[in-house]
Structure formats: C-alpha cells, structure tokens
Amino acid sequence: MIAGIGTDILKIDRLKASYARTNGRLAERILGVDEMKVFQARLARNESRGMAYLATRFAAKEAFSKAIGLGMRMPMSWRAMQTLNDPSGKPVVKCSGKLQTFMEEKKFFAQVSISDEVDMAIAFVVVTYGTPVVSGVLDIKDMGN
C-alpha cells in the first residue's frame, strides 16, 4: 500500500550559487558519507556532472521528506537519507540512525527516481508500507495481505 509520494524539482544554477556562496559547505551539510565520496569523485572529473549529482541528491531528499510526511524535521535530516546506486545503476534509498528506526517501525519502504538535464534536476519518491516491492514485482504469496 502507498503511504506517501513526494516530488521535487530545482534549477541547478540556484544550487551552484548556494554551493559557491558557502564555499562548498552546502555539500557537507546535505550529503551523507557515501554520497559525499561519489560527489567528490564526480566533481573532480567534471564540475557540471558533480553539480548535477548534488542537485539530484538534494531533490531526492526533499521528495523523500514529503513522501514520509515529515518534511525536514526529525527523524528526517539531510544526511540521514542517502540516494545511492545499486550495481545496475538503479537509485536506491539508504537511511541511517533514527530515520532508519522510523522507517522500520512504520514498515515503510521507499523507491526513488531521479533525473537531470542541463539546468534542472528532479526526483520522485514513492513510500509504501507492509510488504516491500522488489523489482516491481510482489511475491505471489504476499498478494492477499
């Protein structure tokens, strides 16, 4: 069952301006440890791709906070929710700390989709509760629950 949905879209130039104004501290405030490693590597290779990565992660956190119904208040925090990629490249949600506990207690599972173009980034999150959907298919034994 769907517990919530959230979406966020932003102009990458606005994020770049904030990043520059804070001398890069914006990324440290927003990104979790694993996201930061990817961001730094991408930024070192290509500045625009690094900024697009930061923008999609920002949008994902905003969309996720809307989908779980908390906004940016505890246990939701910028760094407690990360959007990482599984080996196939699919973006996946990874929660930690009190946010992970919140998700487990609520039996919430999140799916995230992110995309970017030259000047825009967007994220869409669907949060379900109960039985997690794996690869878009429920196990047949779970269909009556």
Tab-separated table of N, CA and C in Angstrom:
chain	number	residue	atom	x	y	z
A	1	MET	N	0.833	-1.180	0.000
A	1	MET	CA	0.000	0.000	0.000
A	1	MET	C	0.883	1.250	0.000
A	2	ILE	N	0.432	2.255	-0.700
A	2	ILE	CA	1.186	3.508	-0.759
A	2	ILE	C	0.930	4.320	0.504
A	3	ALA	N	2.000	4.707	1.160
A	3	ALA	CA	1.927	5.543	2.358
A	3	ALA	C	2.101	7.013	2.006
A	4	GLY	N	2.842	7.296	0.934
A	4	GLY	CA	3.050	8.682	0.543
A	4	GLY	C	3.860	8.795	-0.726
A	5	ILE	N	3.708	9.925	-1.383
A	5	ILE	CA	4.514	10.237	-2.567
A	5	ILE	C	5.075	11.643	-2.399
A	6	GLY	N	6.189	11.878	-3.050
A	6	GLY	CA	6.793	13.206	-3.000
A	6	GLY	C	7.580	13.467	-4.260
A	7	THR	N	7.638	14.714	-4.639
A	7	THR	CA	8.418	15.107	-5.806
A	7	THR	C	9.097	16.439	-5.516
A	8	ASP	N	10.212	16.660	-6.180
A	8	ASP	CA	10.912	17.928	-6.052
A	8	ASP	C	11.646	18.207	-7.351
A	9	ILE	N	11.665	19.460	-7.734
A	9	ILE	CA	12.382	19.898	-8.931
A	9	ILE	C	13.124	21.177	-8.576
A	10	LEU	N	14.319	21.335	-9.110
A	10	LEU	CA	15.068	22.552	-8.825
A	10	LEU	C	15.963	22.945	-9.988
A	11	LYS	N	16.283	24.219	-10.015
A	11	LYS	CA	17.216	24.745	-11.007
A	11	LYS	C	18.632	24.522	-10.486
A	12	ILE	N	19.442	23.888	-11.278
A	12	ILE	CA	20.804	23.562	-10.867
A	12	ILE	C	21.618	24.834	-10.630
A	13	ASP	N	21.373	25.898	-11.391
A	13	ASP	CA	22.113	27.147	-11.192
A	13	ASP	C	21.907	27.729	-9.794
A	14	ARG	N	20.706	27.588	-9.241
A	14	ARG	CA	20.457	28.081	-7.874
A	14	ARG	C	21.286	27.298	-6.874
A	15	LEU	N	21.389	25.983	-7.082
A	15	LEU	CA	22.189	25.152	-6.191
A	15	LEU	C	23.673	25.497	-6.337
A	16	LYS	N	24.121	25.704	-7.571
A	16	LYS	CA	25.522	26.097	-7.798
A	16	LYS	C	25.847	27.395	-7.067
A	17	ALA	N	24.923	28.352	-7.113
A	17	ALA	CA	25.143	29.641	-6.448
A	17	ALA	C	25.252	29.449	-4.934
A	18	SER	N	24.401	28.615	-4.359
A	18	SER	CA	24.469	28.338	-2.919
A	18	SER	C	25.755	27.609	-2.567
A	19	TYR	N	26.151	26.691	-3.414
A	19	TYR	CA	27.395	25.941	-3.192
A	19	TYR	C	28.591	26.905	-3.182
A	20	ALA	N	28.616	27.825	-4.143
A	20	ALA	CA	29.704	28.790	-4.231
A	20	ALA	C	29.689	29.752	-3.038
A	21	ARG	N	28.489	30.201	-2.675
A	21	ARG	CA	28.338	31.152	-1.571
A	21	ARG	C	28.812	30.549	-0.239
A	22	THR	N	28.661	29.230	-0.085
A	22	THR	CA	29.059	28.564	1.162
A	22	THR	C	30.441	27.927	1.063
A	23	ASN	N	31.154	28.211	-0.020
A	23	ASN	CA	32.487	27.630	-0.223
A	23	ASN	C	32.484	26.105	-0.125
A	24	GLY	N	31.430	25.490	-0.639
A	24	GLY	CA	31.346	24.033	-0.668
A	24	GLY	C	30.723	23.399	0.557
A	25	ARG	N	30.480	24.175	1.602
A	25	ARG	CA	29.901	23.605	2.827
A	25	ARG	C	28.484	23.086	2.604
A	26	LEU	N	27.813	23.589	1.584
A	26	LEU	CA	26.467	23.118	1.279
A	26	LEU	C	26.469	21.605	1.058
A	27	ALA	N	27.428	21.109	0.327
A	27	ALA	CA	27.509	19.667	0.062
A	27	ALA	C	27.724	18.897	1.359
A	28	GLU	N	28.559	19.419	2.234
A	28	GLU	CA	28.824	18.749	3.511
A	28	GLU	C	27.572	18.696	4.388
A	29	ARG	N	26.745	19.703	4.267
A	29	ARG	CA	25.508	19.774	5.051
A	29	ARG	C	24.444	18.821	4.513
A	30	ILE	N	24.407	18.633	3.203
A	30	ILE	CA	23.344	17.869	2.556
A	30	ILE	C	23.686	16.387	2.386
A	31	LEU	N	24.891	16.091	1.968
A	31	LEU	CA	25.229	14.727	1.573
A	31	LEU	C	25.681	13.857	2.735
A	32	GLY	N	25.258	12.595	2.687
A	32	GLY	CA	25.739	11.605	3.633
A	32	GLY	C	27.147	11.183	3.245
A	33	VAL	N	27.764	10.382	4.073
A	33	VAL	CA	29.154	9.972	3.880
A	33	VAL	C	29.369	9.288	2.527
A	34	ASP	N	28.515	8.341	2.179
A	34	ASP	CA	28.682	7.616	0.911
A	34	ASP	C	28.414	8.513	-0.295
A	35	GLU	N	27.400	9.367	-0.179
A	35	GLU	CA	27.105	10.308	-1.261
A	35	GLU	C	28.271	11.279	-1.467
A	36	MET	N	28.871	11.720	-0.375
A	36	MET	CA	29.978	12.688	-0.458
A	36	MET	C	31.151	12.117	-1.243
A	37	LYS	N	31.457	10.850	-1.050
A	37	LYS	CA	32.552	10.221	-1.792
A	37	LYS	C	32.285	10.258	-3.292
A	38	VAL	N	31.071	9.921	-3.684
A	38	VAL	CA	30.712	9.931	-5.108
A	38	VAL	C	30.742	11.355	-5.642
A	39	PHE	N	30.185	12.286	-4.885
A	39	PHE	CA	30.159	13.690	-5.300
A	39	PHE	C	31.564	14.222	-5.547
A	40	GLN	N	32.473	13.990	-4.615
A	40	GLN	CA	33.839	14.500	-4.760
A	40	GLN	C	34.529	13.903	-5.985
A	41	ALA	N	34.312	12.628	-6.227
A	41	ALA	CA	34.916	11.994	-7.403
A	41	ALA	C	34.349	12.575	-8.696
A	42	ARG	N	33.038	12.755	-8.739
A	42	ARG	CA	32.414	13.310	-9.952
A	42	ARG	C	32.809	14.765	-10.161
A	43	LEU	N	32.850	15.524	-9.085
A	43	LEU	CA	33.225	16.929	-9.176
A	43	LEU	C	34.654	17.067	-9.691
A	44	ALA	N	35.536	16.186	-9.247
A	44	ALA	CA	36.936	16.234	-9.686
A	44	ALA	C	37.069	15.929	-11.175
A	45	ARG	N	36.220	15.048	-11.681
A	45	ARG	CA	36.264	14.687	-13.112
A	45	ARG	C	35.597	15.721	-14.000
A	46	ASN	N	34.439	16.252	-13.533
A	46	ASN	CA	33.664	17.159	-14.365
A	46	ASN	C	32.743	17.976	-13.459
A	47	GLU	N	33.010	19.270	-13.367
A	47	GLU	CA	32.261	20.116	-12.436
A	47	GLU	C	30.756	20.078	-12.674
A	48	SER	N	30.325	20.131	-13.911
A	48	SER	CA	28.881	20.166	-14.165
A	48	SER	C	28.208	18.853	-13.766
A	49	ARG	N	28.880	17.730	-13.967
A	49	ARG	CA	28.316	16.443	-13.547
A	49	ARG	C	28.313	16.329	-12.023
A	50	GLY	N	29.308	16.877	-11.384
A	50	GLY	CA	29.314	16.895	-9.925
A	50	GLY	C	28.152	17.707	-9.369
A	51	MET	N	27.902	18.870	-9.962
A	51	MET	CA	26.797	19.710	-9.513
A	51	MET	C	25.448	19.054	-9.803
A	52	ALA	N	25.342	18.361	-10.926
A	52	ALA	CA	24.104	17.638	-11.244
A	52	ALA	C	23.860	16.535	-10.212
A	53	TYR	N	24.927	15.856	-9.792
A	53	TYR	CA	24.817	14.817	-8.765
A	53	TYR	C	24.300	15.432	-7.461
A	54	LEU	N	24.883	16.541	-7.052
A	54	LEU	CA	24.451	17.220	-5.828
A	54	LEU	C	22.983	17.635	-5.943
A	55	ALA	N	22.602	18.152	-7.090
A	55	ALA	CA	21.227	18.603	-7.298
A	55	ALA	C	20.233	17.446	-7.235
A	56	THR	N	20.565	16.320	-7.848
A	56	THR	CA	19.625	15.189	-7.809
A	56	THR	C	19.502	14.647	-6.392
A	57	ARG	N	20.581	14.654	-5.642
A	57	ARG	CA	20.512	14.168	-4.258
A	57	ARG	C	19.723	15.134	-3.383
A	58	PHE	N	19.885	16.418	-3.602
A	58	PHE	CA	19.093	17.413	-2.879
A	58	PHE	C	17.607	17.193	-3.171
A	59	ALA	N	17.267	17.052	-4.449
A	59	ALA	CA	15.874	16.853	-4.849
A	59	ALA	C	15.316	15.556	-4.257
A	60	ALA	N	16.116	14.499	-4.233
A	60	ALA	CA	15.660	13.221	-3.683
A	60	ALA	C	15.342	13.341	-2.196
A	61	LYS	N	16.166	14.066	-1.460
A	61	LYS	CA	15.934	14.245	-0.029
A	61	LYS	C	14.659	15.051	0.215
A	62	GLU	N	14.446	16.080	-0.575
A	62	GLU	CA	13.227	16.878	-0.465
A	62	GLU	C	11.998	16.028	-0.792
A	63	ALA	N	12.046	15.277	-1.884
A	63	ALA	CA	10.923	14.432	-2.279
A	63	ALA	C	10.653	13.356	-1.225
A	64	PHE	N	11.705	12.763	-0.696
A	64	PHE	CA	11.577	11.730	0.328
A	64	PHE	C	10.929	12.304	1.585
A	65	SER	N	11.369	13.485	1.997
A	65	SER	CA	10.813	14.094	3.215
A	65	SER	C	9.313	14.360	3.061
A	66	LYS	N	8.881	14.674	1.859
A	66	LYS	CA	7.456	14.878	1.594
A	66	LYS	C	6.715	13.544	1.610
A	67	ALA	N	7.308	12.524	1.018
A	67	ALA	CA	6.656	11.216	0.918
A	67	ALA	C	6.453	10.561	2.284
A	68	ILE	N	7.382	10.761	3.213
A	68	ILE	CA	7.213	10.171	4.542
A	68	ILE	C	6.369	11.062	5.450
A	69	GLY	N	6.026	12.246	4.978
A	69	GLY	CA	5.111	13.125	5.697
A	69	GLY	C	5.716	13.945	6.816
A	70	LEU	N	7.026	14.055	6.858
A	70	LEU	CA	7.672	14.791	7.939
A	70	LEU	C	8.241	16.132	7.527
A	71	GLY	N	8.510	16.303	6.246
A	71	GLY	CA	9.280	17.471	5.859
A	71	GLY	C	10.672	17.329	6.444
A	72	MET	N	11.353	18.426	6.627
A	72	MET	CA	12.713	18.377	7.174
A	72	MET	C	12.695	18.571	8.690
A	73	ARG	N	12.064	17.607	9.364
A	73	ARG	CA	12.123	17.604	10.829
A	73	ARG	C	12.356	16.173	11.296
A	74	MET	N	12.946	16.052	12.452
A	74	MET	CA	13.382	14.759	12.977
A	74	MET	C	12.257	13.742	12.960
A	75	PRO	N	12.597	12.520	12.633
A	75	PRO	CA	13.942	11.987	12.483
A	75	PRO	C	14.556	12.224	11.095
A	76	MET	N	13.842	12.929	10.214
A	76	MET	CA	14.390	13.217	8.894
A	76	MET	C	15.454	14.295	9.007
A	77	SER	N	16.586	14.035	8.405
A	77	SER	CA	17.640	15.044	8.305
A	77	SER	C	18.350	14.839	6.974
A	78	TRP	N	19.037	15.845	6.529
A	78	TRP	CA	19.688	15.789	5.217
A	78	TRP	C	20.587	14.569	5.082
A	79	ARG	N	21.424	14.337	6.053
A	79	ARG	CA	22.445	13.295	5.927
A	79	ARG	C	21.943	11.902	6.300
A	80	ALA	N	20.771	11.805	6.963
A	80	ALA	CA	20.250	10.500	7.385
A	80	ALA	C	19.650	9.710	6.232
A	81	MET	N	19.309	10.392	5.143
A	81	MET	CA	18.771	9.715	3.962
A	81	MET	C	19.760	9.916	2.825
A	82	GLN	N	20.195	8.819	2.230
A	82	GLN	CA	21.108	8.898	1.099
A	82	GLN	C	20.470	8.213	-0.111
A	83	THR	N	20.770	8.739	-1.277
A	83	THR	CA	20.374	8.094	-2.518
A	83	THR	C	21.649	7.592	-3.173
A	84	LEU	N	21.771	6.283	-3.208
A	84	LEU	CA	22.948	5.629	-3.777
A	84	LEU	C	22.511	4.817	-4.982
A	85	ASN	N	23.440	4.191	-5.653
A	85	ASN	CA	23.101	3.377	-6.818
A	85	ASN	C	23.479	1.930	-6.560
A	86	ASP	N	22.548	1.019	-6.915
A	86	ASP	CA	22.893	-0.394	-6.812
A	86	ASP	C	23.802	-0.748	-7.997
A	87	PRO	N	24.316	-1.961	-8.071
A	87	PRO	CA	25.261	-2.309	-9.143
A	87	PRO	C	24.729	-2.087	-10.563
A	88	SER	N	23.407	-2.161	-10.736
A	88	SER	CA	22.841	-1.943	-12.072
A	88	SER	C	22.714	-0.459	-12.410
A	89	GLY	N	22.903	0.407	-11.402
A	89	GLY	CA	22.764	1.845	-11.606
A	89	GLY	C	21.472	2.412	-11.056
A	90	LYS	N	20.556	1.540	-10.657
A	90	LYS	CA	19.272	1.981	-10.114
A	90	LYS	C	19.489	2.761	-8.826
A	91	PRO	N	18.867	3.941	-8.694
A	91	PRO	CA	18.980	4.684	-7.441
A	91	PRO	C	18.180	3.989	-6.341
A	92	VAL	N	18.774	3.914	-5.157
A	92	VAL	CA	18.120	3.286	-4.007
A	92	VAL	C	18.264	4.180	-2.781
A	93	VAL	N	17.298	4.090	-1.893
A	93	VAL	CA	17.293	4.873	-0.659
A	93	VAL	C	18.005	4.089	0.430
A	94	LYS	N	18.887	4.774	1.147
A	94	LYS	CA	19.568	4.190	2.300
A	94	LYS	C	19.380	5.159	3.474
A	95	CYS	N	18.736	4.672	4.532
A	95	CYS	CA	18.510	5.500	5.719
A	95	CYS	C	19.433	5.042	6.834
A	96	SER	N	19.713	5.953	7.756
A	96	SER	CA	20.566	5.607	8.891
A	96	SER	C	20.029	6.270	10.160
A	97	GLY	N	20.526	5.772	11.289
A	97	GLY	CA	20.197	6.358	12.583
A	97	GLY	C	18.718	6.310	12.904
A	98	LYS	N	18.221	7.393	13.490
A	98	LYS	CA	16.824	7.459	13.919
A	98	LYS	C	15.857	7.377	12.741
A	99	LEU	N	16.291	7.837	11.577
A	99	LEU	CA	15.432	7.746	10.402
A	99	LEU	C	15.253	6.280	9.988
A	100	GLN	N	16.309	5.503	10.045
A	100	GLN	CA	16.208	4.078	9.738
A	100	GLN	C	15.245	3.396	10.719
A	101	THR	N	15.360	3.732	11.999
A	101	THR	CA	14.458	3.175	13.012
A	101	THR	C	13.015	3.560	12.713
A	102	PHE	N	12.783	4.827	12.362
A	102	PHE	CA	11.451	5.308	11.991
A	102	PHE	C	10.882	4.505	10.826
A	103	MET	N	11.691	4.310	9.800
A	103	MET	CA	11.243	3.564	8.618
A	103	MET	C	10.901	2.115	8.986
A	104	GLU	N	11.721	1.496	9.815
A	104	GLU	CA	11.474	0.112	10.230
A	104	GLU	C	10.215	0.007	11.092
A	105	GLU	N	10.038	0.930	12.028
A	105	GLU	CA	8.852	0.895	12.891
A	105	GLU	C	7.566	1.093	12.105
A	106	LYS	N	7.602	1.955	11.112
A	106	LYS	CA	6.432	2.217	10.270
A	106	LYS	C	6.254	1.148	9.176
A	107	LYS	N	7.268	0.303	9.014
A	107	LYS	CA	7.306	-0.683	7.924
A	107	LYS	C	7.210	0.012	6.567
A	108	PHE	N	7.943	1.133	6.455
A	108	PHE	CA	7.999	1.920	5.234
A	108	PHE	C	9.153	1.440	4.357
A	109	PHE	N	8.917	1.440	3.062
A	109	PHE	CA	9.929	1.139	2.062
A	109	PHE	C	9.842	2.239	1.005
A	110	ALA	N	10.982	2.754	0.572
A	110	ALA	CA	10.989	3.879	-0.368
A	110	ALA	C	11.622	3.489	-1.694
A	111	GLN	N	11.004	3.953	-2.762
A	111	GLN	CA	11.538	3.834	-4.115
A	111	GLN	C	11.772	5.254	-4.615
A	112	VAL	N	12.910	5.483	-5.255
A	112	VAL	CA	13.253	6.829	-5.712
A	112	VAL	C	13.635	6.801	-7.185
A	113	SER	N	13.237	7.847	-7.892
A	113	SER	CA	13.641	8.044	-9.274
A	113	SER	C	14.195	9.462	-9.375
A	114	ILE	N	15.351	9.598	-10.023
A	114	ILE	CA	15.981	10.907	-10.180
A	114	ILE	C	16.366	11.125	-11.638
A	115	SER	N	16.412	12.386	-12.019
A	115	SER	CA	16.824	12.717	-13.381
A	115	SER	C	17.321	14.157	-13.405
A	116	ASP	N	18.148	14.454	-14.404
A	116	ASP	CA	18.610	15.828	-14.556
A	116	ASP	C	18.810	16.146	-16.024
A	117	GLU	N	18.709	17.406	-16.306
A	117	GLU	CA	19.029	17.970	-17.610
A	117	GLU	C	20.049	19.065	-17.348
A	118	VAL	N	20.422	19.791	-18.354
A	118	VAL	CA	21.462	20.809	-18.218
A	118	VAL	C	21.172	21.778	-17.076
A	119	ASP	N	19.917	22.209	-16.941
A	119	ASP	CA	19.608	23.244	-15.958
A	119	ASP	C	18.642	22.822	-14.858
A	120	MET	N	18.119	21.602	-14.903
A	120	MET	CA	17.118	21.174	-13.933
A	120	MET	C	17.429	19.778	-13.388
A	121	ALA	N	16.987	19.542	-12.161
A	121	ALA	CA	17.066	18.214	-11.540
A	121	ALA	C	15.702	17.917	-10.935
A	122	ILE	N	15.321	16.646	-10.960
A	122	ILE	CA	14.020	16.249	-10.430
A	122	ILE	C	14.152	14.910	-9.724
A	123	ALA	N	13.308	14.723	-8.709
A	123	ALA	CA	13.244	13.439	-8.006
A	123	ALA	C	11.792	13.140	-7.675
A	124	PHE	N	11.478	11.855	-7.685
A	124	PHE	CA	10.145	11.371	-7.363
A	124	PHE	C	10.312	10.187	-6.422
A	125	VAL	N	9.576	10.183	-5.317
A	125	VAL	CA	9.679	9.117	-4.318
A	125	VAL	C	8.289	8.570	-4.011
A	126	VAL	N	8.215	7.247	-3.958
A	126	VAL	CA	7.005	6.562	-3.511
A	126	VAL	C	7.380	5.757	-2.270
A	127	VAL	N	6.625	5.960	-1.205
A	127	VAL	CA	6.836	5.207	0.028
A	127	VAL	C	5.649	4.266	0.209
A	128	THR	N	5.973	3.003	0.413
A	128	THR	CA	4.946	2.001	0.665
A	128	THR	C	5.118	1.456	2.074
A	129	TYR	N	4.076	0.806	2.573
A	129	TYR	CA	4.208	0.142	3.862
A	129	TYR	C	3.711	-1.291	3.736
A	130	GLY	N	4.207	-2.124	4.618
A	130	GLY	CA	3.856	-3.542	4.573
A	130	GLY	C	4.940	-4.319	3.867
A	131	THR	N	4.561	-5.075	2.849
A	131	THR	CA	5.494	-5.907	2.104
A	131	THR	C	6.238	-5.065	1.078
A	132	PRO	N	7.578	-5.122	1.089
A	132	PRO	CA	8.318	-4.310	0.107
A	132	PRO	C	8.124	-4.832	-1.308
A	133	VAL	N	8.107	-3.918	-2.247
A	133	VAL	CA	8.071	-4.287	-3.658
A	133	VAL	C	9.518	-4.456	-4.104
A	134	VAL	N	9.832	-5.596	-4.676
A	134	VAL	CA	11.184	-5.874	-5.141
A	134	VAL	C	11.151	-5.961	-6.655
A	135	SER	N	11.925	-5.109	-7.314
A	135	SER	CA	11.986	-5.089	-8.772
A	135	SER	C	10.606	-4.953	-9.400
A	136	GLY	N	9.710	-4.266	-8.710
A	136	GLY	CA	8.393	-4.019	-9.271
A	136	GLY	C	7.454	-5.204	-9.195
A	137	VAL	N	7.843	-6.301	-8.548
A	137	VAL	CA	7.010	-7.496	-8.505
A	137	VAL	C	6.861	-7.963	-7.063
A	138	LEU	N	5.620	-8.161	-6.632
A	138	LEU	CA	5.377	-8.741	-5.318
A	138	LEU	C	5.411	-10.251	-5.428
A	139	ASP	N	5.912	-10.889	-4.405
A	139	ASP	CA	5.851	-12.338	-4.329
A	139	ASP	C	4.388	-12.738	-4.274
A	140	ILE	N	3.973	-13.731	-5.026
A	140	ILE	CA	2.580	-14.134	-5.132
A	140	ILE	C	1.984	-14.498	-3.769
A	141	LYS	N	2.781	-15.024	-2.849
A	141	LYS	CA	2.256	-15.396	-1.532
A	141	LYS	C	1.858	-14.169	-0.715
A	142	ASP	N	2.357	-12.983	-1.078
A	142	ASP	CA	2.042	-11.760	-0.355
A	142	ASP	C	0.838	-11.023	-0.927
A	143	MET	N	0.239	-11.530	-1.985
A	143	MET	CA	-0.808	-10.785	-2.686
A	143	MET	C	-2.088	-10.616	-1.876
A	144	GLY	N	-2.383	-11.464	-0.930
A	144	GLY	CA	-3.624	-11.334	-0.180
A	144	GLY	C	-3.480	-10.519	1.080
A	145	ASN	N	-2.307	-10.082	1.418
A	145	ASN	CA	-2.086	-9.386	2.694
A	145	ASN	C	-2.279	-7.908	2.602
